[in-house]
Coordinates of C-alpha atoms and ligand atoms in Angstrom, one line a residue:
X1 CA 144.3 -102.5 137.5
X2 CA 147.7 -102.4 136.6
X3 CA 148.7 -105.9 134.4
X4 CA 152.2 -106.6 133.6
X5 CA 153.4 -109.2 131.2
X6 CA 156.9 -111.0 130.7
X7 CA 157.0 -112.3 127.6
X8 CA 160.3 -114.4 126.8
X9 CA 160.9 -116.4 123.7
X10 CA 161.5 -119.9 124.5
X11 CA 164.5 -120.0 122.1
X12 CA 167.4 -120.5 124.8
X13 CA 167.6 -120.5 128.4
X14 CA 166.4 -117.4 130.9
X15 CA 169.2 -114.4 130.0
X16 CA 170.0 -113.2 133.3
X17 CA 168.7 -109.3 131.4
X18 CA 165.0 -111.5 130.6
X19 CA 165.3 -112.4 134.3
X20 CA 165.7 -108.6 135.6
X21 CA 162.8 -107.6 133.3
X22 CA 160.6 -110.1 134.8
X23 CA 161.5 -109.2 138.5
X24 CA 161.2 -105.6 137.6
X25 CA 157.3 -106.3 136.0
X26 CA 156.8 -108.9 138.8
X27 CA 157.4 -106.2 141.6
X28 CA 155.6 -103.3 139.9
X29 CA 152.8 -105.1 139.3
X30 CA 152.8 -106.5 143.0
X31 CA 154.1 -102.9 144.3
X32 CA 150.3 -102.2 142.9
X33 CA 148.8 -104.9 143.8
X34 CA 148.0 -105.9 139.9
X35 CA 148.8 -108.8 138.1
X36 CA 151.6 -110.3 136.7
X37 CA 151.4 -112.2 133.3
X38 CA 153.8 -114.7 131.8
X39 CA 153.3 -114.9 127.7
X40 CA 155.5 -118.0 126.2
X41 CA 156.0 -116.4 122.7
X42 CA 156.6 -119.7 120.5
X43 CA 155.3 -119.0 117.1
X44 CA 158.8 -119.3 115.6
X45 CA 158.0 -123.2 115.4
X46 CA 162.0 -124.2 114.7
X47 CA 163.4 -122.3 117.1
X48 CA 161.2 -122.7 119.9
X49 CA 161.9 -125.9 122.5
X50 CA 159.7 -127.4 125.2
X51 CA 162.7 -127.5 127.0
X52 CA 163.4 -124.4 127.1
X53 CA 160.1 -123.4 128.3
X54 CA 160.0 -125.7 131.3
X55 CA 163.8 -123.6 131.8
X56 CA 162.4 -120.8 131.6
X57 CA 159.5 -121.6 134.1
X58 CA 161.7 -123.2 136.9
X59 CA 164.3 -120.0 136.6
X60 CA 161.2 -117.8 137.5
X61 CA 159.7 -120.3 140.0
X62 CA 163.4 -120.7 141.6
X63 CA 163.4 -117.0 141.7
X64 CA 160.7 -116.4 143.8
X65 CA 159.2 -114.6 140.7
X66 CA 155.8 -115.9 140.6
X67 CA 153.5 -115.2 137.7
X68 CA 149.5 -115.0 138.2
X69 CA 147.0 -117.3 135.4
X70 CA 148.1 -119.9 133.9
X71 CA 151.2 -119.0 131.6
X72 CA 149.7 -117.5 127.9
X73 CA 151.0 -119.1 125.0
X74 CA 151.1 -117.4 121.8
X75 CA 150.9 -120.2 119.8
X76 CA 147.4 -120.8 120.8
X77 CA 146.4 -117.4 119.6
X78 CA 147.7 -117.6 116.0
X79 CA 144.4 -117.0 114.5
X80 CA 143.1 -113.9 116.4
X81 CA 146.5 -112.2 115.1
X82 CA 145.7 -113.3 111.6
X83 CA 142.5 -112.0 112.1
X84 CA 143.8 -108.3 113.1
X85 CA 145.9 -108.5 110.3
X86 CA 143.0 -109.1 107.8
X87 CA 141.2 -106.5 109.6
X88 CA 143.6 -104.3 109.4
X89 CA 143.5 -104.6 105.2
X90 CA 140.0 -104.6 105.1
X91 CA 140.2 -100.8 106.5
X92 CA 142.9 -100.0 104.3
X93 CA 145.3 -100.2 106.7
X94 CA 147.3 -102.5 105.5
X95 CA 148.0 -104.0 102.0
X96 CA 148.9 -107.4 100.3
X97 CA 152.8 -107.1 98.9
X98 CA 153.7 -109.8 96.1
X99 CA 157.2 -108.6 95.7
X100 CA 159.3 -111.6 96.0
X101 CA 162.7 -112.4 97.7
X102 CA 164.6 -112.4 95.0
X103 CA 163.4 -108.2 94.1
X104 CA 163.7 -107.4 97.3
X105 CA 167.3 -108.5 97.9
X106 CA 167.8 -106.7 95.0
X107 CA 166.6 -103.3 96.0
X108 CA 168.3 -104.3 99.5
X109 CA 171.8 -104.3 97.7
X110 CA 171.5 -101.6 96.1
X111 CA 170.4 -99.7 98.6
X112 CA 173.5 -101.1 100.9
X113 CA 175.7 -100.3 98.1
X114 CA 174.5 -96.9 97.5
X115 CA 175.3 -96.6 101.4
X116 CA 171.2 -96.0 102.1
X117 CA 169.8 -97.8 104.6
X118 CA 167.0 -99.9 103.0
X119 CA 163.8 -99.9 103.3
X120 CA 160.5 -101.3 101.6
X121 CA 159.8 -98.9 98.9
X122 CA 156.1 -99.2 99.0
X123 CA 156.1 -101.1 95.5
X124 CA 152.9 -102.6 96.4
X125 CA 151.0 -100.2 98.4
X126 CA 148.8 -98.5 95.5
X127 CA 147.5 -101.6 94.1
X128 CA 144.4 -101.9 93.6
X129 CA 143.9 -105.5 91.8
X130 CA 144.2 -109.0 93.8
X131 CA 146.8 -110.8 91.9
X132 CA 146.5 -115.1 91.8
X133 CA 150.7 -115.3 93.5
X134 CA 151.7 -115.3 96.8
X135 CA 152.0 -112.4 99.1
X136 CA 152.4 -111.1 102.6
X137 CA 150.4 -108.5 104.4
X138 CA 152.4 -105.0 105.1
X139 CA 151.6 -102.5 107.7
X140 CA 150.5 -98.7 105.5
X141 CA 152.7 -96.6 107.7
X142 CA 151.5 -93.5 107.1
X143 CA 154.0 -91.2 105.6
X144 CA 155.1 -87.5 107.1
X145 CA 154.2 -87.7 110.3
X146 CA 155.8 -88.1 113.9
X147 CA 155.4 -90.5 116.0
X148 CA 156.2 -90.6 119.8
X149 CA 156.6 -92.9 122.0
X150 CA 156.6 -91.6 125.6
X151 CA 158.7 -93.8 127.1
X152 CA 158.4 -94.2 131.0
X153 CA 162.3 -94.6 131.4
X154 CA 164.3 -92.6 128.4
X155 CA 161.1 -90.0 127.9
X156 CA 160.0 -89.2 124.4
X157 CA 161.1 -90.8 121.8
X158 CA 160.0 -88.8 119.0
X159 CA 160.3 -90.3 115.3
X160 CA 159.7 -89.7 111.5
X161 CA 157.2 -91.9 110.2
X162 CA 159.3 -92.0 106.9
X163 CA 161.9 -93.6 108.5
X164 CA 159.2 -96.8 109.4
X165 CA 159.0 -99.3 107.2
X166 CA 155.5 -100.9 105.6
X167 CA 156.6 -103.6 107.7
X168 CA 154.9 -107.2 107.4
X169 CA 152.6 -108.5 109.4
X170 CA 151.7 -111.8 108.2
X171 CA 154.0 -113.9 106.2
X172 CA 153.5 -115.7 102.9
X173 CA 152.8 -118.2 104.7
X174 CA 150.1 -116.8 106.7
X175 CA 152.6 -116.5 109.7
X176 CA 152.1 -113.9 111.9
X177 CA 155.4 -111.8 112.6
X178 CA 156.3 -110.7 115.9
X179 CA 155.2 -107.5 116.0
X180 CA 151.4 -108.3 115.0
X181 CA 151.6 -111.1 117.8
X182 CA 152.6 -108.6 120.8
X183 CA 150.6 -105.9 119.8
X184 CA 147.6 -107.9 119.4
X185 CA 148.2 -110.2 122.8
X186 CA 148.9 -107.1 124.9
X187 CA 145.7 -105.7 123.9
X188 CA 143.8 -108.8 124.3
X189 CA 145.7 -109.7 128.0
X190 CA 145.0 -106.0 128.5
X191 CA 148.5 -104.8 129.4
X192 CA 148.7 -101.6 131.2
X193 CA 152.3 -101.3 131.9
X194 CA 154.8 -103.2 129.0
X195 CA 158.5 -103.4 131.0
X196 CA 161.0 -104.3 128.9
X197 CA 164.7 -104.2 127.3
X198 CA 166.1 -101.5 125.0
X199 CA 166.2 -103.6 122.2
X200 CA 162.0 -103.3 121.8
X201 CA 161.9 -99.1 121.4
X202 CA 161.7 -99.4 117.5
X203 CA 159.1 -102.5 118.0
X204 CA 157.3 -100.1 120.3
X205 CA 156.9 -97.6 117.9
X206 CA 155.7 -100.3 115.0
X207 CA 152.9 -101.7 117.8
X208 CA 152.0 -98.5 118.7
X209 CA 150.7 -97.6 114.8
X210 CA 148.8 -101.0 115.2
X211 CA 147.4 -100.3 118.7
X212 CA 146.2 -96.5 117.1
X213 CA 144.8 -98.1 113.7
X214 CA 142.8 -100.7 115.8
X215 CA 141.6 -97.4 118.2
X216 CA 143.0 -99.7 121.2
X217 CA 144.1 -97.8 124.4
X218 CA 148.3 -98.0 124.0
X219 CA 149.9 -99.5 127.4
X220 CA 153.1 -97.2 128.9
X221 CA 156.2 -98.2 127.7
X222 CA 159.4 -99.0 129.9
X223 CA 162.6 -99.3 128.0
X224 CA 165.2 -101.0 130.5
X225 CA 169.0 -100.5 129.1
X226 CA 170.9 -103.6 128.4
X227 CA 173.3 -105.2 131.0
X228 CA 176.6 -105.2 129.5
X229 CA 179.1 -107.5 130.3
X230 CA 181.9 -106.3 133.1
X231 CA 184.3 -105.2 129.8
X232 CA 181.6 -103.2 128.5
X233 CA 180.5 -105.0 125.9
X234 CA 176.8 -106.9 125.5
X235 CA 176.6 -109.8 127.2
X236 CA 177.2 -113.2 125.3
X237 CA 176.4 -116.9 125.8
X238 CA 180.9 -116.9 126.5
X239 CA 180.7 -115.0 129.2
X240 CA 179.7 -117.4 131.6
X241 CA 177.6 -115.8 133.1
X242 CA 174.8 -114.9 130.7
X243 CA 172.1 -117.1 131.8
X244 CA 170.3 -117.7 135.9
X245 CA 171.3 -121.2 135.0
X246 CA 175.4 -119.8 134.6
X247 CA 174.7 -118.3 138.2
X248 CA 172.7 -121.6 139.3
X249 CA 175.2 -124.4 139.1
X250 CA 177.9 -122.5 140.6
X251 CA 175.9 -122.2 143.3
X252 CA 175.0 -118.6 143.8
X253 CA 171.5 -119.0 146.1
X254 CA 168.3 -117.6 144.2
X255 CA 167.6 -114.5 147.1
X256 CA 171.2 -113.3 146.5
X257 CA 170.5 -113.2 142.5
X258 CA 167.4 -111.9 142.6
X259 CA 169.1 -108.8 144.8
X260 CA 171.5 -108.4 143.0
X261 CA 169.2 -108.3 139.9
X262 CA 167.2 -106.1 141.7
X263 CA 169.7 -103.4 142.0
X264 CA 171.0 -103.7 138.4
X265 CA 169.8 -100.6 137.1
X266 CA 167.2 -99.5 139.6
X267 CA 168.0 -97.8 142.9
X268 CA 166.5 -96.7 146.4
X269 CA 168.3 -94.5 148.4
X270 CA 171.6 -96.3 148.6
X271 CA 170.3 -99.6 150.2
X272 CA 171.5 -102.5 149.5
X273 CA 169.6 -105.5 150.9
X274 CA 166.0 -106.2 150.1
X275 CA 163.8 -108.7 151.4
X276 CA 161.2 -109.9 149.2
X277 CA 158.8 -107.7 151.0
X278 CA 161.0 -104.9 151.2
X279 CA 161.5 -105.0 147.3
X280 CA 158.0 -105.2 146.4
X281 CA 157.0 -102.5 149.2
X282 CA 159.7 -99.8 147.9
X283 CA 159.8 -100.8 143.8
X284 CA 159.0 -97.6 141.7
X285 CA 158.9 -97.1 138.2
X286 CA 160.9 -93.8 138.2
X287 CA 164.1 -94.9 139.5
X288 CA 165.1 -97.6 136.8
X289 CA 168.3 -96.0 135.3
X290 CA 168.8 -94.1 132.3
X291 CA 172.0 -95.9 131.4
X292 CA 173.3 -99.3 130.7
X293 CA 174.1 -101.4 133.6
X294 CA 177.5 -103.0 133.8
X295 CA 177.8 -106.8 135.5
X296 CA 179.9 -107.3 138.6
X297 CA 180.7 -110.5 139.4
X298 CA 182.7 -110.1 142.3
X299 CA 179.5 -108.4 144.0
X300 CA 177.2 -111.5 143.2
X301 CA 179.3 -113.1 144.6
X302 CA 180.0 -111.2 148.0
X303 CA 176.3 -110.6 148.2
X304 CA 175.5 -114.7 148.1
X305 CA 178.2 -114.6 150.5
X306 CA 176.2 -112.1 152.8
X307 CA 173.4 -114.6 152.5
X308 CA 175.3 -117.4 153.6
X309 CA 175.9 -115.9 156.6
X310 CA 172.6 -114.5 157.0
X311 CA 170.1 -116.8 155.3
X312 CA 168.1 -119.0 158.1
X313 CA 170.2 -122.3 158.2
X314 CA 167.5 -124.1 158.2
X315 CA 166.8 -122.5 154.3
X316 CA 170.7 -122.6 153.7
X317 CA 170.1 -126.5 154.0
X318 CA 167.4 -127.0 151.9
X319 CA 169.2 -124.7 148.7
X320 CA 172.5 -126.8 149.5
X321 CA 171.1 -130.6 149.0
X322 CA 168.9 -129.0 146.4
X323 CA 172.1 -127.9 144.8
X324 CA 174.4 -131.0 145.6
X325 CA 171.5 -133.3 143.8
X326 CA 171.5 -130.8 141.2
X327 CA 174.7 -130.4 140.0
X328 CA 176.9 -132.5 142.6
X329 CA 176.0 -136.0 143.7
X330 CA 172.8 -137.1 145.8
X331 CA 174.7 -137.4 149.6
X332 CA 174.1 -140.0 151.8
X333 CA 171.6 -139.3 154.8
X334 CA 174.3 -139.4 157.0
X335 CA 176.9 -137.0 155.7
X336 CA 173.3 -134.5 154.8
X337 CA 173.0 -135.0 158.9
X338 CA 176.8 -134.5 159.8
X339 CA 176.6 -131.1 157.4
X340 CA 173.1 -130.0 159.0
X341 CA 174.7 -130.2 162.2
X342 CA 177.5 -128.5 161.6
X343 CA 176.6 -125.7 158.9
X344 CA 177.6 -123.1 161.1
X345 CA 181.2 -123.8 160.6
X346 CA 180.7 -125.3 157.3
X347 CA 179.3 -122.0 155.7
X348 CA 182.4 -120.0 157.4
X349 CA 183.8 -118.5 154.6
X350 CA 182.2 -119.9 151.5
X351 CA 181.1 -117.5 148.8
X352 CA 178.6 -119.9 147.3
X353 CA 177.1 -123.2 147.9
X354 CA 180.1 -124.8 145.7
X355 CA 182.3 -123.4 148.7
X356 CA 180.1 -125.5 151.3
X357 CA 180.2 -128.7 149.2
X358 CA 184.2 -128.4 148.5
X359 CA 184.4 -128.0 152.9
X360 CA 182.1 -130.2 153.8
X361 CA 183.5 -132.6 150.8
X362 CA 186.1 -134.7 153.6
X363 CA 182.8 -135.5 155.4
X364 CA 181.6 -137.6 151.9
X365 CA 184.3 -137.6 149.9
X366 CA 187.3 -138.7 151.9
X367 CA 190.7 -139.2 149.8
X368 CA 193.3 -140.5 151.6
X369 CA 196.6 -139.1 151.4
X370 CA 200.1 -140.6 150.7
X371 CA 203.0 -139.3 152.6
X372 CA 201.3 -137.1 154.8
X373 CA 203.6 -138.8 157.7
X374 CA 206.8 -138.7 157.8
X375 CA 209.5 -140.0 160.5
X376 CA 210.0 -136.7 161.7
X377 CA 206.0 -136.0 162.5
X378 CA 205.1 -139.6 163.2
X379 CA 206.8 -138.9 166.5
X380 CA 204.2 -135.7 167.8
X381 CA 201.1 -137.5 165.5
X382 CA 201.3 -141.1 167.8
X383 CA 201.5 -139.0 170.3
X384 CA 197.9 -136.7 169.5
X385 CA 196.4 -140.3 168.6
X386 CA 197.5 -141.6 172.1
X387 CA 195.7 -139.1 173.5
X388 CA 192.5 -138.8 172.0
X389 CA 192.0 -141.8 171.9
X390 CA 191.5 -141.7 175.6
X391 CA 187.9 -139.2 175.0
X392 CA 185.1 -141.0 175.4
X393 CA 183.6 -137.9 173.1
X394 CA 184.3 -134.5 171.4
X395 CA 185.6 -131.9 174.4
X396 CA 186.8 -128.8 172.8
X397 CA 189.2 -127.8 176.3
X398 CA 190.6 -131.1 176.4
X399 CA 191.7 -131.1 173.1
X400 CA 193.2 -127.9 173.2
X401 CA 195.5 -129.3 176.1
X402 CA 196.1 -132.3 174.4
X403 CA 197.4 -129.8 171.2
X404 CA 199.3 -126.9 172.9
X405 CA 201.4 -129.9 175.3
X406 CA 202.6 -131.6 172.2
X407 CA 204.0 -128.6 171.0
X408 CA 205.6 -127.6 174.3
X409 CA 207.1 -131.1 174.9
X410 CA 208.6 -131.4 171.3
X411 CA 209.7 -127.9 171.1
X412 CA 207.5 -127.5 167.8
X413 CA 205.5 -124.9 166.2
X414 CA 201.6 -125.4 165.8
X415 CA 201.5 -125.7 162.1
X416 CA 204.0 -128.3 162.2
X417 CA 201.1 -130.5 164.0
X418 CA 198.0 -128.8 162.2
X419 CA 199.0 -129.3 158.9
X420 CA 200.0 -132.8 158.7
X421 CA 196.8 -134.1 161.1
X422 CA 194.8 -131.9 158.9
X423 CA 195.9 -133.5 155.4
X424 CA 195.3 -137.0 157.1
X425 CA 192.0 -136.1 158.7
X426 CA 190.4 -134.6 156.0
X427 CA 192.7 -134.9 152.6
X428 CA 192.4 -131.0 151.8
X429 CA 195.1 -128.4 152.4
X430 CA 192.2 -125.6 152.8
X431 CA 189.5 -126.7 155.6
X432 CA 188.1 -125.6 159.0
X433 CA 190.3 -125.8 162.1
X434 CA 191.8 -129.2 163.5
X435 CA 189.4 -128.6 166.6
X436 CA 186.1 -128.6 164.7
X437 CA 186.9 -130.9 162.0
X438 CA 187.3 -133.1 165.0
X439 CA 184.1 -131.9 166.2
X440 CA 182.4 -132.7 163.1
X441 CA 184.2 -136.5 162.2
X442 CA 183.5 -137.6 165.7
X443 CA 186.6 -138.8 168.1
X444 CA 185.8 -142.6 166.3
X445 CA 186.1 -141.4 162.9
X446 CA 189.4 -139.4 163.9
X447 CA 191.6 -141.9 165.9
X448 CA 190.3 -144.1 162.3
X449 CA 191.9 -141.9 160.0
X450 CA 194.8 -141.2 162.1
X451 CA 195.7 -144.8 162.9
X452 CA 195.2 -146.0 159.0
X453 CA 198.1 -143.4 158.0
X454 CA 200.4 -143.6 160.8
X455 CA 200.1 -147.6 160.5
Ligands
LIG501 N1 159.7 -112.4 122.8 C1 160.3 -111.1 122.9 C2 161.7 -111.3 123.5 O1 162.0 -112.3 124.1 C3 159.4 -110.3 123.8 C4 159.6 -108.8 123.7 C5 158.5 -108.1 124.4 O2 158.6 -108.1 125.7 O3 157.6 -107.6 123.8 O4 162.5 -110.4 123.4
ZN502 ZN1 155.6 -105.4 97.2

């Protein structure tokens, strides 16, 4: 059975690049109807958070990206790994270093001033007495050799095992270091299929040597390039736009990210739009990209818009009062029934769910404005009130009538009634036609606002 893992640090909050890599293991492992692991890797004690793991959590859950088990923490395993590192050194595999800081920032400035890249020089790796002094435990990375890994998305990598480190796997302190951790967790959650960023190919090849000295079976390896930010560069915590959360509060919806995500670096065909079904149906492993996949805000952003339109209103609802709680204000039961009545010309051309709240906002959020009348418009805007107020209700003809004779009579262009009654009806510049904001305040709650500026 095919198991996949994500395996985030809880160090900061879901990168939108940890988010891809867990949709992309997600939808393999669903595409063959395996499992899909979450592993919370907090051994690094100080720079772990709680809340940052409950972040990380809701991102997935938000995204739809559900994980199967109960999520793994690595913290809990902390002994097995010190136990695979002392078998390791019981088989010779690995060796106890007492080099201490102090010599090996020496050898490392030499070695940068000499212009070598440093490595450990293997000081420790022929001795034969236990010494009474602290030590950590080093990897014997055998020396001469080639190692490859055959990676599922750049093919093989194949390296010099002199240019591998005896790197550490337990700490003075009897710490395991991250390497020892994954190696030993993927064999023990018995990962088949390790989907990942770029950044891990040299980690690979350092868990691979501990996967063949322990005669495990080695899981396929699945190097994702970085997403770069839309100047090129890696992305960073300034760009905005680095985390779900950065997408999240400005109101992009979770189906349109998760697309978008999706097709970040991984193709079928050309289509565009996947359904959840429809992405777990056609994901392959074969068509993630070779190269590095650039950001593009502007088509997050048309694509939520696509799902404005599209998105069941019923769904569009729930996301919105979700979001207006969120990151907004709680609204009243009564405005939340005005704008779920009237969604379908609330959504009209909003890009995100920010959009909706700033249309909808004269519905809860009235501000009334100074000098909207003047002596020249209070003339054509007594007249409109005079007139409406004459509905019993909202009658889209009659108000048309009432509209295109004012302008006739006073020899006036449109605008110079639509603008003014739609600054006093609704205190924005930008907002839905006079007709349906009408529609959605109610005759009552019109012939209010009108009468309170024009007396
Ligand atoms: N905790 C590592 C990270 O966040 C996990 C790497 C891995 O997938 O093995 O980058
Ligand atoms: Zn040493």
């Amino acid at each position: 059975m095919v198991i996949t893992r994500f395996a985030p640090s809880p160090t900061g909050e879901l990168h939108i690049g940890g988010a891809r890599t867990a949709l992309f293991n997600y939808l393999y492992s669903k595409n063959q109807n395996g499992k899909f692991l979450l592993r919370i890797e907090d051994t690094d004690k100080e720079r772990s958070k709680k809340i940052y793991e409950d972040q990380i959590i809701n991102s997935l859950n938000w995204l739809g990206i559900n994980f199967d088990d109960k999520a793994f923490y690595q913290s809990k395993n902390i002994q097995k790994h010190i136990d695979i590192a002392e078998k390791l050194y019981e088989n010779n595999f690995a060796y106890k270093c007492y080099c201490t800081q102090d010599e090996l920032d020496k050898k490392r400035e030499t070695a940068k001033s000499n212009n070598i890249n440093y490595l450990y020089d293997g000081t420790c790796r022929e001795l034969k007495e236990n010494r009474d002094l602290p030590y950590v435990i080093r990897l014997k990375v055998e020396k001469n050799k080639k190692i490859t890994l055959y990676d599922g998305v750049q093919g093989n990598i194949e390296i010099d095992t002199n240019t591998i480190e005896d790197f550490i796997l337990l700490r003075s302190d009897n710490t395991p270091t991250y390497n020892l951790s994954a190696a030993v967790d993927d064999n023990l959650m018995n990962i088949t299929h390790v989907i990942r960023g770029d950044d891990h190919k040299i980690n690979a090849l350092k868990q691979i040597l501990i996967f063949q000295y322990m005669k495990w079976k080695i899981p396929k390896y699945f190097h994702v390039p970085l997403i770069h930010s839309e100047n090129g560069k890696k992305l960073s915590k300034r760009d905005n736009a680095s985390t779900t959360e950065d997408y999240k509060k400005i109101g992009i919806l979770p189906v349109a990210l998760r697309n978008y995500l999706l097709r970040l670096g991984w193709s079928y065909k050309d289509k565009e739009i996947f359904s959840d079904e429809e992405s777990i149906k056609y994901f392959n492993l074969k068509n993630i990209g070779k190269s590095p996949s650039k950001l593009d805000f502007e088509r997050i952003k048309s694509l939520n818009e696509f799902y404005i339109k599209n998105l069941d209103e019923k769904i569009l609802i729930e996301n919105f009062i979700l979001y207006t709680k969120f990151y907004k204000k709680n609204l009243d039961s009564n405005s939340i029934d005005i704008i779920t009545k009237n969604i379908n010309i609330l959504k009209n051309k909003a890009k995100t769910l920010e959009d909706i709240y700033v249309n909808s906002s004269f519905i809860f959020d009235y501000q009334q404005i100074k000098n909207a009348v003047n002596s020249k418009n209070k003339t054509y805007l007594n007249q409109f009130l005079e007139e409406i107020k004459k509905l019993n209700s909202y009658d889209y003809e009659k108000i048309s009538n009432i509209s295109e004779n004012i302008v006739k009579k006073n020899n006036i262009k449109f605008k110079d009634l639509g603008q003014p009654l739609r600054l006093i009806l609704t205190g924005l510049t930008q907002a839905p036609s006079i007709k349906d904001i009408i529609k959605i305040l109610g005759i009552n709650e019109a012939v209010n606002r009108i009468n309170y500026h024009i007396n």
